[in-house]
CSV table of C-alpha atoms in Angstrom, one decimal:
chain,number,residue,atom,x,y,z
A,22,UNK,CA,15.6,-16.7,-21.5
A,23,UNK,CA,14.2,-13.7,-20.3
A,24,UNK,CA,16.1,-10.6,-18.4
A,25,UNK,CA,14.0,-8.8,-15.8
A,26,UNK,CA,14.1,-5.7,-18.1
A,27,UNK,CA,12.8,-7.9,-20.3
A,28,UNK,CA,9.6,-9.5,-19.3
A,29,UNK,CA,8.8,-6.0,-18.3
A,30,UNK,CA,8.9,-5.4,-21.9
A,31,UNK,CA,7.1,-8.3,-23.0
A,32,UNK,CA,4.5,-7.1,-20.8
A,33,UNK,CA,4.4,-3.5,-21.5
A,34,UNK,CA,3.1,-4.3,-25.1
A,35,UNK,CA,-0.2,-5.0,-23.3
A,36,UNK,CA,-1.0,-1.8,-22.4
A,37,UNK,CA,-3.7,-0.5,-24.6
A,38,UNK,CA,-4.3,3.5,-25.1
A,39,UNK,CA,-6.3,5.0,-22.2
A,40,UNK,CA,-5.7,2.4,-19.9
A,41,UNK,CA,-5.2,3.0,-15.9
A,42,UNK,CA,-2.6,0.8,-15.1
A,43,UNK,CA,-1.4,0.1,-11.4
A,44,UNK,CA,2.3,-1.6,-11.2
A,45,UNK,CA,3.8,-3.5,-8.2
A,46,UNK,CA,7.2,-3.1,-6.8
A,47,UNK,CA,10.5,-5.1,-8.6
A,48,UNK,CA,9.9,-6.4,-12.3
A,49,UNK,CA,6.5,-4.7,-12.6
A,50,UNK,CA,7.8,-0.9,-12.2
A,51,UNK,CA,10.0,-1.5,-15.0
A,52,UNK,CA,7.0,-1.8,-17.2
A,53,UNK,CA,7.0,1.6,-16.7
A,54,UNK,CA,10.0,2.2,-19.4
A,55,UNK,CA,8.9,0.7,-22.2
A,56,UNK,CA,5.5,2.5,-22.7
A,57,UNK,CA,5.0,2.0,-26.6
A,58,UNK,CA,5.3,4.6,-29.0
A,59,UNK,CA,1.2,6.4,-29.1
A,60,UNK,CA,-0.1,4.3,-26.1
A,61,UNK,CA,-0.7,6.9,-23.1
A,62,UNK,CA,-1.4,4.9,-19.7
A,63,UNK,CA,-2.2,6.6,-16.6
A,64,UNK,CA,0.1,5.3,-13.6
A,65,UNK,CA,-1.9,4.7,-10.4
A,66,UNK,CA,0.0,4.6,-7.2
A,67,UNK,CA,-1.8,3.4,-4.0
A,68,UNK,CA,-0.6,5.8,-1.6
A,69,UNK,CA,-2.7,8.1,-3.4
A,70,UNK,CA,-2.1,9.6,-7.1
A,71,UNK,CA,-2.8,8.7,-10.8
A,72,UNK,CA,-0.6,10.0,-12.4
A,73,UNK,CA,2.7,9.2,-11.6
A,74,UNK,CA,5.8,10.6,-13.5
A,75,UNK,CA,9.3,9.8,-13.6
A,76,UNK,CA,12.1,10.0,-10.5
A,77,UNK,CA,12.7,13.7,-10.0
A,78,UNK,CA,15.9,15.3,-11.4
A,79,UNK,CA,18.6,15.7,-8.2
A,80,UNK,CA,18.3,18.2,-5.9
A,81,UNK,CA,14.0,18.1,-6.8
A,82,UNK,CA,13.2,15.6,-4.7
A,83,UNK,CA,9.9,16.3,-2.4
A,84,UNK,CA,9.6,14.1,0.4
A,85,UNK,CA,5.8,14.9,0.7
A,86,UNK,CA,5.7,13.4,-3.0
A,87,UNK,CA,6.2,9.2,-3.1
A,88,UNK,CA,5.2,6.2,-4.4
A,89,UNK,CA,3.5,3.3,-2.9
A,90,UNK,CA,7.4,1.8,-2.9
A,91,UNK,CA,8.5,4.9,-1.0
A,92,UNK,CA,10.6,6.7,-3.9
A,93,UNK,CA,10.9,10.0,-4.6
A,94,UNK,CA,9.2,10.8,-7.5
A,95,UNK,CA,7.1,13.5,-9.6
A,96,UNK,CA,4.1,14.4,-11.0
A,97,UNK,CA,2.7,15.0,-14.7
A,98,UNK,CA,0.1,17.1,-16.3
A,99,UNK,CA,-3.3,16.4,-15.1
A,100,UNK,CA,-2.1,14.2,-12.5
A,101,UNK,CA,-4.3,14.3,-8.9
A,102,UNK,CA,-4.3,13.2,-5.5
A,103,UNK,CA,-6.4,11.2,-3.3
A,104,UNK,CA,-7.1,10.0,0.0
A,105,UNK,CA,-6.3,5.8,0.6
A,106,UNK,CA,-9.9,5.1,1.0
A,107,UNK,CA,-10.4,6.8,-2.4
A,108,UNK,CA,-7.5,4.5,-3.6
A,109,UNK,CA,-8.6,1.5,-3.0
A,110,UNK,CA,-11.9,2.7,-3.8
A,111,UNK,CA,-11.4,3.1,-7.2
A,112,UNK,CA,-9.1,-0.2,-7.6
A,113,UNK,CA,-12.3,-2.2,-5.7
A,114,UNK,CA,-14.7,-0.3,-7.7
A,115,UNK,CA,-12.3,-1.9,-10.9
A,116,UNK,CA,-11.8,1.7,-12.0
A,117,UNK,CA,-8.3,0.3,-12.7
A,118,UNK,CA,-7.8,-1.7,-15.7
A,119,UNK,CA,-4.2,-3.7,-15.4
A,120,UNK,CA,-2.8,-4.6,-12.1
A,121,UNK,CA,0.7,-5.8,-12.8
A,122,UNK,CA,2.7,-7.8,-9.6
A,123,UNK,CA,5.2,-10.4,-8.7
A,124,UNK,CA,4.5,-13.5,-6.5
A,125,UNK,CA,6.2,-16.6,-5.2
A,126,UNK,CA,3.9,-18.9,-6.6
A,127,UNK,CA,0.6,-18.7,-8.5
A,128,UNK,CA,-1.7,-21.8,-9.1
A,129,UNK,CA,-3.3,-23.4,-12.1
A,130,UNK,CA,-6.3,-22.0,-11.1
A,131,UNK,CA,-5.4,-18.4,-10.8
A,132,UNK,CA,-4.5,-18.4,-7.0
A,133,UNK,CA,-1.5,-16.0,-5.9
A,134,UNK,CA,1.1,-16.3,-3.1
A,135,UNK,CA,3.3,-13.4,-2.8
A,136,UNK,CA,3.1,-12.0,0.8
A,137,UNK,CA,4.1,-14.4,3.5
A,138,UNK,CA,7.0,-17.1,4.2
A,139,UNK,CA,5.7,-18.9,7.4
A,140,UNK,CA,9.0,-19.3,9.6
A,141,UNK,CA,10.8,-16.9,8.0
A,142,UNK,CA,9.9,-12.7,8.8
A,143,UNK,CA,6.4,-11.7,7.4
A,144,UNK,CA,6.7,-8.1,6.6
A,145,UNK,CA,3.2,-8.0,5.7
A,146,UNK,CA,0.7,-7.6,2.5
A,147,UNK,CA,0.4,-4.0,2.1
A,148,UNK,CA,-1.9,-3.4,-0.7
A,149,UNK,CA,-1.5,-6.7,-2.8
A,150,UNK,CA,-4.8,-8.9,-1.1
A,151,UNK,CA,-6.8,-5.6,-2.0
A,152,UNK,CA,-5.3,-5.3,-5.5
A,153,UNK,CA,-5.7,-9.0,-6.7
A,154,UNK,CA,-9.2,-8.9,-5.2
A,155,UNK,CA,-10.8,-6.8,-7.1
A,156,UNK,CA,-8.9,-6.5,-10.5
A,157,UNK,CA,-10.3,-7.5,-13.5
A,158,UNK,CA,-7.0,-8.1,-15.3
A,159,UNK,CA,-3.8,-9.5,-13.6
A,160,UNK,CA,-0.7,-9.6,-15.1
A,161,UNK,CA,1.9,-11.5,-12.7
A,162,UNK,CA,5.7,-10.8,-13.7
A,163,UNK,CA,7.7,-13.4,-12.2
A,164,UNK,CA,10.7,-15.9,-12.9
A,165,UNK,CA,9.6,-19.6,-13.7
A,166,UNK,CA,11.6,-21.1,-11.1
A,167,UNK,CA,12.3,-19.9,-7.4
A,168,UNK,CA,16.3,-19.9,-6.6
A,169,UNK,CA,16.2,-23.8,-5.9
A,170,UNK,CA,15.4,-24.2,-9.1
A,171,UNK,CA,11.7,-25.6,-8.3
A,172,UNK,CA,8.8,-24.2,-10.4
A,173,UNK,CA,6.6,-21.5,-9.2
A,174,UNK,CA,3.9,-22.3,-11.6
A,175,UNK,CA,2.4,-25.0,-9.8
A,176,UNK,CA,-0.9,-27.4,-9.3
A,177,UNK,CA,-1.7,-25.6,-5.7
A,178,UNK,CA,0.4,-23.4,-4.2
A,179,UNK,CA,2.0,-24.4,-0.8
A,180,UNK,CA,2.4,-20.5,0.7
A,181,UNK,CA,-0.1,-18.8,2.2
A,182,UNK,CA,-2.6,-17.0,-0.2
A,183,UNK,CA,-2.6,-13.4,-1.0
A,184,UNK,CA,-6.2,-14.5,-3.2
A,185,UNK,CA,-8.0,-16.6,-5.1
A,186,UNK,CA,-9.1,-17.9,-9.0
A,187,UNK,CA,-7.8,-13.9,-9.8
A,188,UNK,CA,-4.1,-14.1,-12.3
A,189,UNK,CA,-5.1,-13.9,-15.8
A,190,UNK,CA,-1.5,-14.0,-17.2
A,191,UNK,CA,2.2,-14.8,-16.1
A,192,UNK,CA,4.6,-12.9,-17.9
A,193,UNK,CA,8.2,-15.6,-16.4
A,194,UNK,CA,11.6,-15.4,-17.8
A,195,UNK,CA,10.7,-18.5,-20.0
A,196,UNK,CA,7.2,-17.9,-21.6
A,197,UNK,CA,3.9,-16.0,-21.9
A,198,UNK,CA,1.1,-18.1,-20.2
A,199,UNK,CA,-2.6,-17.3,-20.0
A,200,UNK,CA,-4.9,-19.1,-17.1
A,201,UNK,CA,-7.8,-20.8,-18.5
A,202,UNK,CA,-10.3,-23.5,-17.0
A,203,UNK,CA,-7.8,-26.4,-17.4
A,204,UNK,CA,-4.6,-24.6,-16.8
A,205,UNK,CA,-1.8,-22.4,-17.5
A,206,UNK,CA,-2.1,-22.1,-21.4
A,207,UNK,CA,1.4,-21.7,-23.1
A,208,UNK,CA,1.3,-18.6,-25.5
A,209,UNK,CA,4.8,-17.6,-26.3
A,210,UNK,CA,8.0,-18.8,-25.6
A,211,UNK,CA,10.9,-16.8,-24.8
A,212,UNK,CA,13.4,-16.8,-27.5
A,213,UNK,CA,16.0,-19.9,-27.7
A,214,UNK,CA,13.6,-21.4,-25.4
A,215,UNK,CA,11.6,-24.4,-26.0
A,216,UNK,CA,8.5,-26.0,-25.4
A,217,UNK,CA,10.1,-28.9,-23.4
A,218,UNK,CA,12.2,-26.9,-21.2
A,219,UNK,CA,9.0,-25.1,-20.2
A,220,UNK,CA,7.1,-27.9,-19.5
A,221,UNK,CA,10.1,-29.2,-17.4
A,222,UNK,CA,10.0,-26.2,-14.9
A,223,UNK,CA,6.1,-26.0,-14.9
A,224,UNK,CA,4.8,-28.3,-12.3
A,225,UNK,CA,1.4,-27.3,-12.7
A,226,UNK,CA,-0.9,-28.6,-15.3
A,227,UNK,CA,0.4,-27.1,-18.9
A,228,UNK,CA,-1.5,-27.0,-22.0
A,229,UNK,CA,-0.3,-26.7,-25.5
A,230,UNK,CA,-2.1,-26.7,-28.5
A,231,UNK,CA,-0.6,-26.4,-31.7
A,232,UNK,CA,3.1,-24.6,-33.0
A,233,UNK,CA,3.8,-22.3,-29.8
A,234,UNK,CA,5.5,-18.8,-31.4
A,235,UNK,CA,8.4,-17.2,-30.3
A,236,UNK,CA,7.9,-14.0,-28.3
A,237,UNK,CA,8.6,-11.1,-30.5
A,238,UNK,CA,9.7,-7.4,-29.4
Z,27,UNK,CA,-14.6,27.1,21.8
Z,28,UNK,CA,-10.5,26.9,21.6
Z,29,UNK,CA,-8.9,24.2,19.5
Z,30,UNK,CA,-5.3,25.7,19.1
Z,31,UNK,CA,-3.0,24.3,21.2
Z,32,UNK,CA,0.5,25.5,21.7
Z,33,UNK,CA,2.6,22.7,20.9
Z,34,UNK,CA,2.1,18.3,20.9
Z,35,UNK,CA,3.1,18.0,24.7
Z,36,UNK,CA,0.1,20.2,25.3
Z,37,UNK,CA,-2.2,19.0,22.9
Z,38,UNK,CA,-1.8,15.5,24.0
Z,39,UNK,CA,-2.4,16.2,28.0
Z,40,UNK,CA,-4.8,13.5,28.6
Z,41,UNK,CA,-2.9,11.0,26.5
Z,42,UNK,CA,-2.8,7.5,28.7
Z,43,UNK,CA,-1.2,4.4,29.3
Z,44,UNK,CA,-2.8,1.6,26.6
Z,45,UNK,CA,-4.5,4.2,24.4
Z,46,UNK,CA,-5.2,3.1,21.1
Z,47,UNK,CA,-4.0,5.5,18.8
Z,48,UNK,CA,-4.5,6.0,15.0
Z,49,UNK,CA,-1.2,8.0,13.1
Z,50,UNK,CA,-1.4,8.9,9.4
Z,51,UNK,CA,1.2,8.7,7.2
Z,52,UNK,CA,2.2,6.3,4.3
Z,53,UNK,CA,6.3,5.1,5.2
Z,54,UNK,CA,7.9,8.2,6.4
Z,55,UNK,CA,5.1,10.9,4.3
Z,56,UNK,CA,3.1,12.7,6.1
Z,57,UNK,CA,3.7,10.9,9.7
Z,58,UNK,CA,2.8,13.3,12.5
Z,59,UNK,CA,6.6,14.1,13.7
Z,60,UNK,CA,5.9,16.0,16.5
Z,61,UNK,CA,3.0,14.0,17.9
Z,62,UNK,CA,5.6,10.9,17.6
Z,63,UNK,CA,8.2,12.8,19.5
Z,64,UNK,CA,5.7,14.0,22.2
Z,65,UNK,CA,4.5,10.7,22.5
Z,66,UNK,CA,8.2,9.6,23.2
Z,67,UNK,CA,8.8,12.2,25.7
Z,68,UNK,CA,6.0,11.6,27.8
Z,69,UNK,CA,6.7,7.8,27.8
Z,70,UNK,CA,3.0,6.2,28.0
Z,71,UNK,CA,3.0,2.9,27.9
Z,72,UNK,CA,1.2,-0.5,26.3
Z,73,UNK,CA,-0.4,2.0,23.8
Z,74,UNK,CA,-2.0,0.1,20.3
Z,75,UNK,CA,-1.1,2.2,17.0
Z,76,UNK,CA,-3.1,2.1,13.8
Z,77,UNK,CA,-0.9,3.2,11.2
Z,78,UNK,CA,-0.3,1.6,7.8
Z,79,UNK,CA,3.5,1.5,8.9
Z,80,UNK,CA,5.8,1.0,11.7
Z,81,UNK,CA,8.5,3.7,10.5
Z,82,UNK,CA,11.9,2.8,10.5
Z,83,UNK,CA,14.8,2.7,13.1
Z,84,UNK,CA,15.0,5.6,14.2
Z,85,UNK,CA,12.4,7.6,13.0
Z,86,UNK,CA,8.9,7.6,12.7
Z,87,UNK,CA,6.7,4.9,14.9
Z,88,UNK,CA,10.4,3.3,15.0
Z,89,UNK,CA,11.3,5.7,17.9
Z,90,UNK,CA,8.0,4.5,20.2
Z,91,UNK,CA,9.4,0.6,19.2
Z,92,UNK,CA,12.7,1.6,20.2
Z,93,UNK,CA,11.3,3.0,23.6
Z,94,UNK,CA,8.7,-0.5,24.1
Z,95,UNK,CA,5.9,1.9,24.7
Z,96,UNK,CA,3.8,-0.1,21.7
Z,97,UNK,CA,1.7,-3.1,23.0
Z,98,UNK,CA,0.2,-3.8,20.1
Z,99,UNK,CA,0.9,-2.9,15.9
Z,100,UNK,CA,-2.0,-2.8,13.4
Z,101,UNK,CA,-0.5,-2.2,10.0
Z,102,UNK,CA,-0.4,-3.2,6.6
Z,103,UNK,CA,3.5,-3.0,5.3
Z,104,UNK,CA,6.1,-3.2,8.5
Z,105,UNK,CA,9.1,-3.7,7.0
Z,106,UNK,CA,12.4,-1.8,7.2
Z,107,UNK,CA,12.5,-1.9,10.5
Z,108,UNK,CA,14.8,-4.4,12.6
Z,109,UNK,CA,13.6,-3.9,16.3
Z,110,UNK,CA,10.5,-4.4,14.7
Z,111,UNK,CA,11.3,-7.9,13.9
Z,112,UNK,CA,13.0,-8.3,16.9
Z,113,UNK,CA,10.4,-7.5,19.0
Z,114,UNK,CA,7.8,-8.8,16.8
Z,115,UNK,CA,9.8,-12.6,17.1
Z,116,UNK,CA,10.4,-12.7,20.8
Z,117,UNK,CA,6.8,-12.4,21.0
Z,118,UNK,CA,7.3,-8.4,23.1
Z,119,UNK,CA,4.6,-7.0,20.9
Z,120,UNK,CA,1.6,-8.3,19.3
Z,121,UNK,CA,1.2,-7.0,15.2
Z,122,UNK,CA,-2.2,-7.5,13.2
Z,123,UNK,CA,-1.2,-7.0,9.6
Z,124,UNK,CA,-4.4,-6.2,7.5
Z,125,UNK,CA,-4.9,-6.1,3.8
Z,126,UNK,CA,-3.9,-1.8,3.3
Z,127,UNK,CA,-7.5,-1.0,1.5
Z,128,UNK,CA,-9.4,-2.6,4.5
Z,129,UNK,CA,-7.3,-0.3,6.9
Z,130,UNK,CA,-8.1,2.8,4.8
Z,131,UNK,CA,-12.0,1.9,4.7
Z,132,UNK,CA,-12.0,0.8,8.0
Z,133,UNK,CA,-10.9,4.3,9.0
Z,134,UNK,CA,-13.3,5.9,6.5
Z,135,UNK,CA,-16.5,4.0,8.0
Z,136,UNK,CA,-15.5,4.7,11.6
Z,137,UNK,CA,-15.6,9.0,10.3
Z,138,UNK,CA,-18.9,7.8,8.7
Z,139,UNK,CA,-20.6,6.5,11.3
Z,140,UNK,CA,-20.5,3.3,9.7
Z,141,UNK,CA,-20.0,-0.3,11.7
Z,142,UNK,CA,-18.7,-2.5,9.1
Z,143,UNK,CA,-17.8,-2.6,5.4
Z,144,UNK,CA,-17.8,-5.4,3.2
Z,145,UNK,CA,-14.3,-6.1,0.9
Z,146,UNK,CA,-13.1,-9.0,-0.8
Z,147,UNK,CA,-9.8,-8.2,0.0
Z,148,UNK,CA,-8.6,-11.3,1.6
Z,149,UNK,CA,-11.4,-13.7,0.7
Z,150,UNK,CA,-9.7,-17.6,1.0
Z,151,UNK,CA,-6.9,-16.2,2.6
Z,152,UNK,CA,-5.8,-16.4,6.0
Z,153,UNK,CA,-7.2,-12.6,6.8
Z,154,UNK,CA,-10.9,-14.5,6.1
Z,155,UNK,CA,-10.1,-16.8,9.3
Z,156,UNK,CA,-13.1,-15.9,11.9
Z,157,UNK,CA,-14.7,-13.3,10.2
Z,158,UNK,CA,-18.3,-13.8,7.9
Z,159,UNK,CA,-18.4,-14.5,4.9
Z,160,UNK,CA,-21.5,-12.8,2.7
Z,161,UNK,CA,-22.2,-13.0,-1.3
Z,162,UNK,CA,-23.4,-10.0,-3.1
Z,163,UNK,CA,-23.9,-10.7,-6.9
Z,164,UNK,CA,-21.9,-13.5,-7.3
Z,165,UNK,CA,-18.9,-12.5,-5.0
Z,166,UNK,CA,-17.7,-13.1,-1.9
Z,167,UNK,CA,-17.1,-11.1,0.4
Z,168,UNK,CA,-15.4,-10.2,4.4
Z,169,UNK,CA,-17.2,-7.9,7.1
Z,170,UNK,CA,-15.0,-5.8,8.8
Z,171,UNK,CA,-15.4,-3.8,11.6
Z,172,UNK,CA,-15.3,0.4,11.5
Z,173,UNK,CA,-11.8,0.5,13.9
Z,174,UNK,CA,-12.7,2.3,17.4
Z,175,UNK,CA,-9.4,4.5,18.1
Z,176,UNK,CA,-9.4,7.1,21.3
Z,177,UNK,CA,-6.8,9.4,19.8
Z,178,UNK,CA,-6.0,9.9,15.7
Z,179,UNK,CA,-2.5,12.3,15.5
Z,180,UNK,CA,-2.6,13.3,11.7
Z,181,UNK,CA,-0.3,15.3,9.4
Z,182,UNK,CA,-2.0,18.7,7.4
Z,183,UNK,CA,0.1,21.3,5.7
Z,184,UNK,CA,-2.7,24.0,6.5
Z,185,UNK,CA,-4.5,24.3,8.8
Z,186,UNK,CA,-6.7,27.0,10.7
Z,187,UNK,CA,-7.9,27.7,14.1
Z,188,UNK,CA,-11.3,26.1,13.5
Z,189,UNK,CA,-9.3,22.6,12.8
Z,190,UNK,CA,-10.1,22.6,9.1
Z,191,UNK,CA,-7.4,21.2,7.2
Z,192,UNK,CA,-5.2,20.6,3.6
Z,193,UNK,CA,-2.5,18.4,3.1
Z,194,UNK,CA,0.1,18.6,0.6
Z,195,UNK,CA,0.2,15.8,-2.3
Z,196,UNK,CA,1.0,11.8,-1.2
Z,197,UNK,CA,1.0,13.4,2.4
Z,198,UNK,CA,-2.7,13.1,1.9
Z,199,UNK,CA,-2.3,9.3,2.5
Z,200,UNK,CA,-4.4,8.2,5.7
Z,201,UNK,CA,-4.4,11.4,7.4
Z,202,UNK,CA,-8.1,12.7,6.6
Z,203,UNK,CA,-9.5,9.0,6.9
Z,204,UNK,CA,-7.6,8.9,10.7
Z,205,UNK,CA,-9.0,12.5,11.1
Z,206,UNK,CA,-12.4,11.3,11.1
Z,207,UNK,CA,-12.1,8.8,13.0
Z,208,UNK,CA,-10.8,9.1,16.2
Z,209,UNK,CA,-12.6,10.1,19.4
Z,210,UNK,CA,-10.2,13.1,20.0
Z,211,UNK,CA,-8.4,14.4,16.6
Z,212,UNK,CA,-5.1,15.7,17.2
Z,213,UNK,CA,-3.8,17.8,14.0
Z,214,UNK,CA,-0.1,18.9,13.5
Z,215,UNK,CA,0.3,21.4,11.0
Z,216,UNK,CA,3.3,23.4,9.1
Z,217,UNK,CA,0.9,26.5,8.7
Z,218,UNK,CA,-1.7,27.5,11.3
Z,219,UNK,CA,-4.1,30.1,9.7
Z,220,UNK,CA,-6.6,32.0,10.7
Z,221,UNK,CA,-10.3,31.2,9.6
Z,222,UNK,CA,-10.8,32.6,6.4
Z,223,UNK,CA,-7.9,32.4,4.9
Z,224,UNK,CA,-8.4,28.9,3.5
Z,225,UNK,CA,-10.8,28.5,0.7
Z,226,UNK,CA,-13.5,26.4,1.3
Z,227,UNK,CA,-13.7,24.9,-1.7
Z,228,UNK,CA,-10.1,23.7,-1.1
Z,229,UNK,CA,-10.6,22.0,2.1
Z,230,UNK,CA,-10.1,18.2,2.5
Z,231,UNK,CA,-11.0,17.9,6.7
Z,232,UNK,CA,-14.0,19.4,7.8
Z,233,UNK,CA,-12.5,21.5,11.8
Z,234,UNK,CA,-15.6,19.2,13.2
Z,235,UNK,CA,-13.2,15.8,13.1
Z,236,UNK,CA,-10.9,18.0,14.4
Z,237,UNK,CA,-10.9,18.7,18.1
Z,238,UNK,CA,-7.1,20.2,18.6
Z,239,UNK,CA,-4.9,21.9,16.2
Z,240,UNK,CA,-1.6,23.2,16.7
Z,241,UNK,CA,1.7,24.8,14.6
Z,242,UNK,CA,4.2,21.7,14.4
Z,243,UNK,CA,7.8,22.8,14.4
Z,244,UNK,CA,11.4,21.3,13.3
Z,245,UNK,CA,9.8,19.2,10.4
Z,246,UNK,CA,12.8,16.5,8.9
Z,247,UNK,CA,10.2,15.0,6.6
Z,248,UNK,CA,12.9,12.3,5.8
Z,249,UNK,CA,12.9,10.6,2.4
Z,250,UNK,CA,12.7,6.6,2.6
Z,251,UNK,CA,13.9,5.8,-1.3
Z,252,UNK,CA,15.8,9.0,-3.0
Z,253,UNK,CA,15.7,8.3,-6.4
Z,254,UNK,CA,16.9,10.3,-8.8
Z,255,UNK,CA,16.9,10.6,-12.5
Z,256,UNK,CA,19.7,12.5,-14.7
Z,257,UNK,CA,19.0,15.9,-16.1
């Protein structure tokens, strides 16, 4: 099984040289620390930078200078600013090449649920119905199972949607799944995990085919 | 014609009861401070605010919740806020929550002189509910309208006495999209110039969105998340 550091690791070895790369809050901003060796990634923050470099050192901190999860942090060489419109405009305009983001549930057919618990407070979507509407490659970083214990890989999800037929690939603390036409397609297991216990906690349609392999970092 | 103003009590004058009003600012960056506080001070009522957030507590948009001058919220993100919530449960205040790129774009077209835009943001989602649906080249997507505000409040770092405007890094934000689009732009600065003294070629708000510019004073630009790394 998979520590949250972890799965941000698993998924930080899909970054490829050159790429733009926009990372939700939780799991997903850990990505952010395990960059591999020779791969340079732009970080793309919605509130309006690409760019974005690591917390500032104490005492440095510039409240005019934040992420799109509020935190102080810092720019690096080359780095720019930009309006909201210009934001989104360039993640509509699929400028942006990975979108990484947690969710509640996501569907067999790519649909996402992440924003809103009906009952319970909705604090609202902020940027996550634009993201995962326009991006050509979604990376969702979640666990397998919510806290009951229930899978959040599922046939339809039951929460209301953030958007439609758009996850590529789920990155959970059990496996590496890809989303094809049929279903969530096992790639890689977690290590000491197996191919049962997956298909245990996935209540949404699973495909295997052939000797799954052990994820590998 | 004069655009300076002396201070946000002056500048917002003609300010009324159930205004809408658009405020820039992304969390606690780049929020119009003093605008908020005049707002507070000269208590209007049942007023709508665009703003991507709702502040917090006590601070920010947080201090008009507080006083139960806001009628209605249209924002994107409204969380760390508990009277918020309370409010927002016991059914005191209405709150539209929007995806945060239409908000931005529906700010933009409005400066443009634009009527709607088209986004997919939200397509088979409950934000599609009502609205048309249209397909361009294989993709759906929603119309939404350009938002019609009376008054925009924005945050610039510079500013001179012809309104034109630069802000300072992720202050940027919604400020120059809210700058264009109100009926009557308001502009708080830290640093009220004189014209000339701010290159053109630097500028980010034309002074013609801007219709009153004043010298903001006693900025706290509070910090929402201090994180810190080790030396």
């Amino acid at each position: 099984m998979l520590s949250k550091e972890q799965i941000a690791q698993r998924i930080a070895k899909e970054l490829k040289d050159g790429y733009y790369v926009n990372l939700g809050i939780g799991i997903p901003t850990l990505v952010a620390n395990y960059i591999p060796e020779g791969i340079n990634v732009t970080l793309q923050s919605e509130n309006g930078l690409l760019g974005m470099g690591p917390f500032p050192i104490a005492g440095e901190e510039d409240a005019d200078l934040i992420n799109a999860g509020k935190q102080t942090i810092t720019t690096l060489a080359g780095s720019v600013f930009f309006d909201s419109a210009m934001s989104f405009g360039m993640i509509r305009a699929g400028k942006v090449d990975l979108t990484v983001l947690g969710a509640m549930e996501v569907s067999e057919n790519g649909d996402i649920a992440s924003w809103k618990i009906p009952g319970k407070l909705v604090k609202g979507m902020g940027g996550a119905m634009d993201l995962v509407a326009s991006a050509q490659n979604i990376i969702v970083a979640m666990m397998h199972t919510n806290k009951k214990g229930e899978s959040k890989l599922l046939q339809k999800c039951s929460l209301p949607l953030t958007g439609v037929h758009c996850v590529k690939r789920i990155v959970t603390d059990l496996a590496f799944l890809e989303i094809n036409q049929n279903g969530f397609k096992l790639l890689e297991r977690a290590p000491g995990v197996t191919v049962e216990e997956i298909q245990d906690k996935t209540e949404g349609e699973l495909i295997i085919e052939g000797e799954v392999p052990e994820m590998c970092f | 014609m004069n655009k300076v103003y002396k201070n946000a009590n002056e500048a917002l004058f003609d300010i009324r009861d159930e205004s809408v009003i658009m405020l820039g600012g992304f969390g606690l960056c780049g929020i119009p401070e003093n605008c908020i506080a005049a707002l507070v001070q000269l208590n209007v009522q049942k007023i709508t605010c665009i703003s991507n957030n709702a502040g917090v507590d006590d601070f920010g948009i947080g201090l008009l919740l507080k006083k139960k001058q806001v009628k209605k919220m249209i924002a994107s993100y409204v969380g760390e806020n508990a009277e918020f919530e309370r409010q927002l449960l016991s059914g005191e205040m209405e709150v539209d929550l929007i995806p945060q790129g239409t908000l931005a774009t529906r700010c933009m077209a409005s400066g443009y002189g634009m009527p709607v835009i088209y986004t997919p943001a939200g397509v088979g989602t409950e934000v599609a509910e009502g609205k048309e649906v249209r397909n361009f080249n294989g993709k759906d997507y929603l119309m939404e309208y350009a938002f019609n505000a009376d008054f925009a409040l924005v945050k610039a770092w510079k500013g001179d006495h012809l309104g034109n405007l630069i802000y300072k890094e992720t202050a940027r934000n919604f400020n120059p999209l809210m700058a264009m689009a109100g009926k009557i732009t308001i502009a708080e600065v830290e640093e009220l110039v004189q014209p000339g003294e701010l290159n053109p070629d630097y500028i980010h708000t034309p002074g013609i969105y801007v219709h009153r510019i004043f010298q903001g004073t006693n900025y706290e630009k509070r910090i929402e998340q201090r994180t810190v790394r080790e030396k």
